[in-house]
Short mmCIF file of C-alpha atoms in Angstrom, two decimals:
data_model
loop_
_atom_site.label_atom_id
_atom_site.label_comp_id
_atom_site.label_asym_id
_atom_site.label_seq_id
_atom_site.Cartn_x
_atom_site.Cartn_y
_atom_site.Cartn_z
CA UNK A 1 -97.88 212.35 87.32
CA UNK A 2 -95.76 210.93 84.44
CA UNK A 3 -98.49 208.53 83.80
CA UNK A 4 -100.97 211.05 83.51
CA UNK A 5 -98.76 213.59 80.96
CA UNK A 6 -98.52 210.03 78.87
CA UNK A 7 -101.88 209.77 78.62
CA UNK A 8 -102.69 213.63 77.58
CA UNK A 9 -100.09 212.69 74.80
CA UNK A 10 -101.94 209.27 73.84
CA UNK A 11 -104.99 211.40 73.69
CA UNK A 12 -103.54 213.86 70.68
CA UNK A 13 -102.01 211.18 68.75
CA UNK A 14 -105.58 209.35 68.76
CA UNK A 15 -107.84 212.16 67.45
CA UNK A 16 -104.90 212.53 64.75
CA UNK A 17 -104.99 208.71 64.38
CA UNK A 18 -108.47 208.12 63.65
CA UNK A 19 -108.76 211.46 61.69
CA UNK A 20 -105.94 209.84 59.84
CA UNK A 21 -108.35 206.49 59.25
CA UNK A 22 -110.91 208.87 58.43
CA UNK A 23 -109.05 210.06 55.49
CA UNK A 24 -108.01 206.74 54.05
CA UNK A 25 -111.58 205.75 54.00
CA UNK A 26 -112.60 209.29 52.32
CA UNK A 27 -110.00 208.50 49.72
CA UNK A 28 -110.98 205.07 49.45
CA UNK A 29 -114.57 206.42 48.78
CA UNK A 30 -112.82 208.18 45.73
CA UNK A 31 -111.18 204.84 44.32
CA UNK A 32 -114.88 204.11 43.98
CA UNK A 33 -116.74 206.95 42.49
CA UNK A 34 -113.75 206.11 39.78
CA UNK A 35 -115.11 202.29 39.75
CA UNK A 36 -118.96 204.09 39.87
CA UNK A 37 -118.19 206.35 36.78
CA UNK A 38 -116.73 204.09 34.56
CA UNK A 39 -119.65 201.79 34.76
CA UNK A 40 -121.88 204.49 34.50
CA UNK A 41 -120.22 204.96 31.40
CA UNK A 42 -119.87 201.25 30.25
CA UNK A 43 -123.12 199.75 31.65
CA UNK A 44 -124.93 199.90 28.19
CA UNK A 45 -121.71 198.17 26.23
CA UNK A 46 -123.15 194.59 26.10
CA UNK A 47 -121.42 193.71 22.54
CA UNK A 48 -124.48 192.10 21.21
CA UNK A 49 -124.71 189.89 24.69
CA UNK A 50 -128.10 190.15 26.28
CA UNK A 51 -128.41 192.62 29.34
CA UNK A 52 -128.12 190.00 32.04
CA UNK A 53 -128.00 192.13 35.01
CA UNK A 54 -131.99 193.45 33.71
CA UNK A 55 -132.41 190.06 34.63
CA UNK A 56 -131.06 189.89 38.27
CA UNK A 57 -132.84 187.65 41.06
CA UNK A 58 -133.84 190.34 43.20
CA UNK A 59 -134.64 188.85 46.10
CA UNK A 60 -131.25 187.66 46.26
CA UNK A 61 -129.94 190.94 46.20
CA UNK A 62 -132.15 192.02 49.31
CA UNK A 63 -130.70 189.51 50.98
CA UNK A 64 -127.22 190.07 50.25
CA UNK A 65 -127.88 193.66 51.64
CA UNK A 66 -129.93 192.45 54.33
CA UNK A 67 -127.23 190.68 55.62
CA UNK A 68 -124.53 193.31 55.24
CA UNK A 69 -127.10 195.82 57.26
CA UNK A 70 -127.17 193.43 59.75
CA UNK A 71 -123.78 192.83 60.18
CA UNK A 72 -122.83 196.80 60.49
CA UNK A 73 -125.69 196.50 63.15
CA UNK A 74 -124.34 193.36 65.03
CA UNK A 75 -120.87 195.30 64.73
CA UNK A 76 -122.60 198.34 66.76
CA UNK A 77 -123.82 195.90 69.68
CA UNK A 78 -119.68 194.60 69.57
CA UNK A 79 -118.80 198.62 70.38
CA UNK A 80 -121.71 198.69 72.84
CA UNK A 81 -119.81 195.84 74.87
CA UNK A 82 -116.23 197.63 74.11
CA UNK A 83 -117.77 200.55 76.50
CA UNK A 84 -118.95 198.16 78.96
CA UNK A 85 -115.74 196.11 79.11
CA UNK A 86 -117.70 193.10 78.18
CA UNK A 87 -115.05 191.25 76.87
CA UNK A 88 -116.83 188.40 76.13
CA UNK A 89 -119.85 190.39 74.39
CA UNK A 90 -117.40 192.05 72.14
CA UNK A 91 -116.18 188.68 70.83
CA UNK A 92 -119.24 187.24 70.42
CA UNK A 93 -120.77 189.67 68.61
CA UNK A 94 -117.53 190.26 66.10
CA UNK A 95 -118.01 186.85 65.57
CA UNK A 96 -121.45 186.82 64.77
CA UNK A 97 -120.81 190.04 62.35
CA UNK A 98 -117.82 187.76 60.48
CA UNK A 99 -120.70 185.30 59.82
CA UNK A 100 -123.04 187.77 58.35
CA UNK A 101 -120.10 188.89 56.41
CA UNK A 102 -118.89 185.43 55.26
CA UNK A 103 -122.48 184.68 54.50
CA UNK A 104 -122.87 188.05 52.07
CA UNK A 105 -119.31 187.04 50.19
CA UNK A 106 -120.37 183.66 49.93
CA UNK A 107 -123.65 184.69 48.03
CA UNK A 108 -121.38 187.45 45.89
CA UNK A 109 -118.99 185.27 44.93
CA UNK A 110 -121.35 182.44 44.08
CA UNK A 111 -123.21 185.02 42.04
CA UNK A 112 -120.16 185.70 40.28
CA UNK A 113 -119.39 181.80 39.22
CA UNK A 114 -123.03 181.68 38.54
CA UNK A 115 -122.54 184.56 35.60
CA UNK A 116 -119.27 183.46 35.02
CA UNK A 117 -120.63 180.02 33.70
CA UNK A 118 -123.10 181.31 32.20
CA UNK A 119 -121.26 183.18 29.59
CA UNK A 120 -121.45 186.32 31.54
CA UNK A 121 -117.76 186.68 32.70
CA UNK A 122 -115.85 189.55 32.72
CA UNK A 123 -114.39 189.34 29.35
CA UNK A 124 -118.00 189.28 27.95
CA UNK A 125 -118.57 192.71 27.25
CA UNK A 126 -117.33 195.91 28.75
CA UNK A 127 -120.64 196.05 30.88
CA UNK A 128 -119.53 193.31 32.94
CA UNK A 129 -115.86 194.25 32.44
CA UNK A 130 -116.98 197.54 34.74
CA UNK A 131 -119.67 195.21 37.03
CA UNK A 132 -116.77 192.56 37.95
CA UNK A 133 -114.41 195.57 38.89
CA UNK A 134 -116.75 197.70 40.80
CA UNK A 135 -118.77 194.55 42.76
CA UNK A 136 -115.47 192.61 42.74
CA UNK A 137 -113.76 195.40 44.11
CA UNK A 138 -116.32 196.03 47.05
CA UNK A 139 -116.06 192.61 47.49
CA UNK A 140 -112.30 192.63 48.02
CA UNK A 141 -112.79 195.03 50.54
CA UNK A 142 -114.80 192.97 52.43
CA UNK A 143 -113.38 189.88 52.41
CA UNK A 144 -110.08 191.95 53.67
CA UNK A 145 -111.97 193.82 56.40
CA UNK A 146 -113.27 189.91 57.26
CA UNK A 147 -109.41 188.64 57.42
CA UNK A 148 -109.13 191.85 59.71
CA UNK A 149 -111.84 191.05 61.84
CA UNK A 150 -110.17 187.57 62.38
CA UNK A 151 -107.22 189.30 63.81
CA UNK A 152 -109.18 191.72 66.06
CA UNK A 153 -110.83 188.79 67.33
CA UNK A 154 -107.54 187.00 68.20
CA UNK A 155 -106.00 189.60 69.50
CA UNK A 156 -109.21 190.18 71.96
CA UNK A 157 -109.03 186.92 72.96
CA UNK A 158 -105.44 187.31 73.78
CA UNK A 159 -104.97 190.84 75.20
CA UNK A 160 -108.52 192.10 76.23
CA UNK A 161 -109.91 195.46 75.65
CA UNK A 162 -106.64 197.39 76.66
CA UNK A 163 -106.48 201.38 74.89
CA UNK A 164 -104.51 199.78 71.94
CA UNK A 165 -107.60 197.05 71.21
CA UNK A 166 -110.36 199.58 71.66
CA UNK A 167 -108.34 202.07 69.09
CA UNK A 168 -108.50 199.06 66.55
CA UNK A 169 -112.19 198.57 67.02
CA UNK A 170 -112.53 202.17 66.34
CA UNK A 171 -110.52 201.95 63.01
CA UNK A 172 -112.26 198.45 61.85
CA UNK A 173 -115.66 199.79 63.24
CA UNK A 174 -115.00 202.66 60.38
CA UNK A 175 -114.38 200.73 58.05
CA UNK A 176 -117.37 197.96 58.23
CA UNK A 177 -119.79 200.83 58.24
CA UNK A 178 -118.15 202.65 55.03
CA UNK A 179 -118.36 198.91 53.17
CA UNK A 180 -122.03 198.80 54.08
CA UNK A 181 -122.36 202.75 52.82
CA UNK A 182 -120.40 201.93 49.57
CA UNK A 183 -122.69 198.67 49.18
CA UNK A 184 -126.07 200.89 49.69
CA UNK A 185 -124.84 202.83 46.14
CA UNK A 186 -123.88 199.20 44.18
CA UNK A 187 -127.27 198.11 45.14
CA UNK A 188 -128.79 201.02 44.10
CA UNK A 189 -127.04 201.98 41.19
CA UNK A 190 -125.93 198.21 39.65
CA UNK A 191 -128.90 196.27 40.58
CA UNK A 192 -131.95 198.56 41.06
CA UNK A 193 -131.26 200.82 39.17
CA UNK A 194 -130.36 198.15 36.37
CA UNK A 195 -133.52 196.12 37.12
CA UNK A 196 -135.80 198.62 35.99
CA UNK B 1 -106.43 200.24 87.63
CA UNK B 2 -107.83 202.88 85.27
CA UNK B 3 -110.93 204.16 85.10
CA UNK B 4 -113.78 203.86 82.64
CA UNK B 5 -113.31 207.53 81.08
CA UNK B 6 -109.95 206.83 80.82
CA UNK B 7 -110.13 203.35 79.28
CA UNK B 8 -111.68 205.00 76.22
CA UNK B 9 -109.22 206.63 73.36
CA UNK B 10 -109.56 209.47 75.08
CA UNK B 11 -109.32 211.88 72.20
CA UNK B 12 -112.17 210.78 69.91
CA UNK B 13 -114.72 212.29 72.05
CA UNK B 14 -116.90 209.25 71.30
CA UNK B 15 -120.31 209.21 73.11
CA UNK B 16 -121.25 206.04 74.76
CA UNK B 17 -124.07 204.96 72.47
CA UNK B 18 -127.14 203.04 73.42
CA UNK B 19 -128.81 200.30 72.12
CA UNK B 20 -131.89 202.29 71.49
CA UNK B 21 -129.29 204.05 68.94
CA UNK B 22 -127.90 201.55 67.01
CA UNK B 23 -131.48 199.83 67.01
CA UNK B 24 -132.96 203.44 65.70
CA UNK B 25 -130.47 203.67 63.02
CA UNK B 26 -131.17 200.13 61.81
CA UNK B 27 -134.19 199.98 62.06
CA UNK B 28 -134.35 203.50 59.73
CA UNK B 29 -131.80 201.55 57.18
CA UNK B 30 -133.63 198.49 56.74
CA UNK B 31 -137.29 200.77 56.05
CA UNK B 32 -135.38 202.93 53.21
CA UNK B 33 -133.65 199.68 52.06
CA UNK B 34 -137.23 198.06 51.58
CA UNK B 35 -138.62 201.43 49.82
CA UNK B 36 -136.23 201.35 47.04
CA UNK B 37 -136.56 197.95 46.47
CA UNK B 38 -140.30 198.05 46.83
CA UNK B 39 -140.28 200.98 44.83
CA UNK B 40 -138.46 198.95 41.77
CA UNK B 41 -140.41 195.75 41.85
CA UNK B 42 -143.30 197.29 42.19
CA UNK B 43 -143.14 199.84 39.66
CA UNK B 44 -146.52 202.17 39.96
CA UNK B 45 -144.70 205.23 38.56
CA UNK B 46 -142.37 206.15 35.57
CA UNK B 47 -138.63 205.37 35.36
CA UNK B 48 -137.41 208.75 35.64
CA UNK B 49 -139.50 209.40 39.12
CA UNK B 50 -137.90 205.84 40.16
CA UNK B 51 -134.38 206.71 39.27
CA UNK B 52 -134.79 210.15 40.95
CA UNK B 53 -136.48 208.55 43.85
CA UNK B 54 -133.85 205.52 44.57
CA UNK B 55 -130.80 208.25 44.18
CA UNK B 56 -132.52 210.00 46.63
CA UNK B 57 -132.97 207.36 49.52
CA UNK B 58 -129.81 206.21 48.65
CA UNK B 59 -128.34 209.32 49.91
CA UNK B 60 -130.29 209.27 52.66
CA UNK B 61 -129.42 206.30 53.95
CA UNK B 62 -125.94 207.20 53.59
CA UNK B 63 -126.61 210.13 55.97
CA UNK B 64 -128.27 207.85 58.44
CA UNK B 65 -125.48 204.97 58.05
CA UNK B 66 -122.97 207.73 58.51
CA UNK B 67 -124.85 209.17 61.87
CA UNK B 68 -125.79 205.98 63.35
CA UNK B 69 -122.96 203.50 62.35
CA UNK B 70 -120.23 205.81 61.86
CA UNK B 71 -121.32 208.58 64.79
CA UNK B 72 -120.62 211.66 62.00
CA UNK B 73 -121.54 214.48 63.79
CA UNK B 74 -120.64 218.29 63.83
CA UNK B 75 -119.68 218.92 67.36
CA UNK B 76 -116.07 219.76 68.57
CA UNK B 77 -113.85 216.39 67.71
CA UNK B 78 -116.73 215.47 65.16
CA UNK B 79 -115.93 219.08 63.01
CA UNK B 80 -113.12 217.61 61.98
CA UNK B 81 -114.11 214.65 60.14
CA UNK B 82 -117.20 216.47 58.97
CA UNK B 83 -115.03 218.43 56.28
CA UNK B 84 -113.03 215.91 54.79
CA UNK B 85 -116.25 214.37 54.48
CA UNK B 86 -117.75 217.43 51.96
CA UNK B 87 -114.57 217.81 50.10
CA UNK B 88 -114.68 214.19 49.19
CA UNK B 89 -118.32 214.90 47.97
CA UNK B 90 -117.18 217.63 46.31
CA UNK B 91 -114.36 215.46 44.49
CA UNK B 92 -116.39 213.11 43.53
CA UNK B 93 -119.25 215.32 42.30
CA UNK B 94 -116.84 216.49 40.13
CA UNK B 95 -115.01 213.21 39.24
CA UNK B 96 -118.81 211.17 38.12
CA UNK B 97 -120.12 214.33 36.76
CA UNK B 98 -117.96 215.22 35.20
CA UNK B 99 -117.00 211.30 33.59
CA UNK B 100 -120.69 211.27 32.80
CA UNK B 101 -120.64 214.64 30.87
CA UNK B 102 -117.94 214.32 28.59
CA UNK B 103 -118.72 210.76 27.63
CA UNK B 104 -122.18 211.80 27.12
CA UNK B 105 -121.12 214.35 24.84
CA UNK B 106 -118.33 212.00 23.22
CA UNK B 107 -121.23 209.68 22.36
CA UNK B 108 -122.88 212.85 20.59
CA UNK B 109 -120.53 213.53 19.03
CA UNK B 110 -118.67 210.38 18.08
CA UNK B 111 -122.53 208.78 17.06
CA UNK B 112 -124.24 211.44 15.20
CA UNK B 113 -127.57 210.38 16.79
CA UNK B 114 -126.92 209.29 20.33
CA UNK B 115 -127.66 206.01 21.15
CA UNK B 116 -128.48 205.21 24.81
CA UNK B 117 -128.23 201.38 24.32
CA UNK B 118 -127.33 198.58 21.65
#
């Protein structure tokens, strides 16, 4: 009987909690239209430097997003497993969406050396003063939610899908997908959109 | 031992969802992800079209992302996040529009004869 009153309170405080998450990732979504309208508005200020993002490989850009798809994807099958109380499942698939997610910052950051050396940094011009914030930023996010992963993935591995775990999978589930949605508009609006 | 329905944050009113979902939703993502970029190497139509067309599958895909990834839906528990969800557009409608019009007009005015690039 007392259990069961615990758990009706559990239940309010979660629909609060993840309403809660929901709202940091709505006002996170803010921080970037910010990020979005200044390079909007600084895109054009190359400073007599060539346009170099006109000039960006991409195929490598499709792959970068391929990979990020996939990974919100492979994240799905982990919350697939969290309802079956595969334990196992859940891990291996987190661990195969880190990889897809170390793979994409890998190939963002190496992009980023490769401008970077070639004269292209972000004290070039304000165009890729505003690029470097907005794709660095992104970025950042990811490699945090990748750190974040690795301690969801520990603490699996330690105390198994128990209502505290499956709340964090909820919140870090969230938060890959709203990456990937954030990365559909730098695609679009940096690269594509800059391409043509 | 508890059971499965109550193993589940019992508040969030989450669905279990399939793999035919998640499969569906990708599957969607990766076609409209291929369009735009099909659409700008392969550029058959004018810029303006192109820009117009690429906003709008962008938005699109955000829907879908946001239905199949992130389960945004309008039922009871789902209501709730649905409306945070439009005020933020709204914000930021306002925020990049806005950003965009006044330095568009700064540029008018600041330039004489506005000048889109260097």
């Amino acid at each position: 009987m007392a259990n069961h009153s615990l758990e009706h309170d559990h239940s309010h405080s979660d629909t609060t909690d993840v309403f809660g998450f929901w709202i940091y990732i709505l006002s996170d979504c803010i921080l970037f239209a910010t990020l979005f309208a200044v390079f909007a508005v600084l895109r054009n200020n190359f400073f007599g430097k060539p346009d170099i993002i006109k000039f960006t490989d991409i195929s490598y850009v499709l792959i970068e997003t391929m990979v990020l798809l996939t990974s919100s994807f492979t994240f799905g099958l982990s919350i697939i497993s969290l309802y079956k109380n595969k334990l196992r499942s859940v891990i291996n698939w987190l661990i195969v969406t880190f990889l897809l997610g170390a793979v994409f910052v890998g190939m963002e950051v190496s992009e980023f050396i490769n401008l970077y050396h070639e004269g292209f940094g972000w004290q070039a011009n304000a165009a890729m003063s505003s690029f470097f914030t907005l794709v660095g930023t992104h970025g950042l996010h990811v490699s945090i939610g990748l750190i974040w992963m690795l301690a969801v993935i520990y603490q699996l591995s330690k105390f198994g899908l128990n209502d505290a775990m499956k709340r964090r999978m909820t919140y870090l589930g969230l938060f890959w997908a709203f990456l990937d949605i954030i990365w559909i508009f730098v695609f679009t609006i940096v690269y594509l959109m800059g391409i043509l | 031992m508890t059971t499965n329905t109550h193993s589940l944050p019992s508040g969030t009113d989450w669905p279990k969802k399939s793999l035919r979902h998640y499969v569906i939703g990708y599957l969607l993502c990766v076609a409209m992800t291929f369009i735009s970029f099909g659409l700008v190497k392969y550029t058959p139509f004018n810029k303006s079209i192109i820009y117009l067309a690429l906003a709008f599958f962008a938005v699109i895909q955000m829907i879908f992302q946001a239905v199949y990834f992130l389960g945004l839906k309008s039922n009871r528990d789902g209501r709730w996040n649905v409306l945070p969800f439009i005020f933020t557009i709204v914000i930021i409608t306002f925020l990049v529009g806005g950003s965009l019009w006044i330095m568009h007009d700064l540029n008018v005015l600041t330039m004489g004869m506005y000048m889109s690039s260097n």
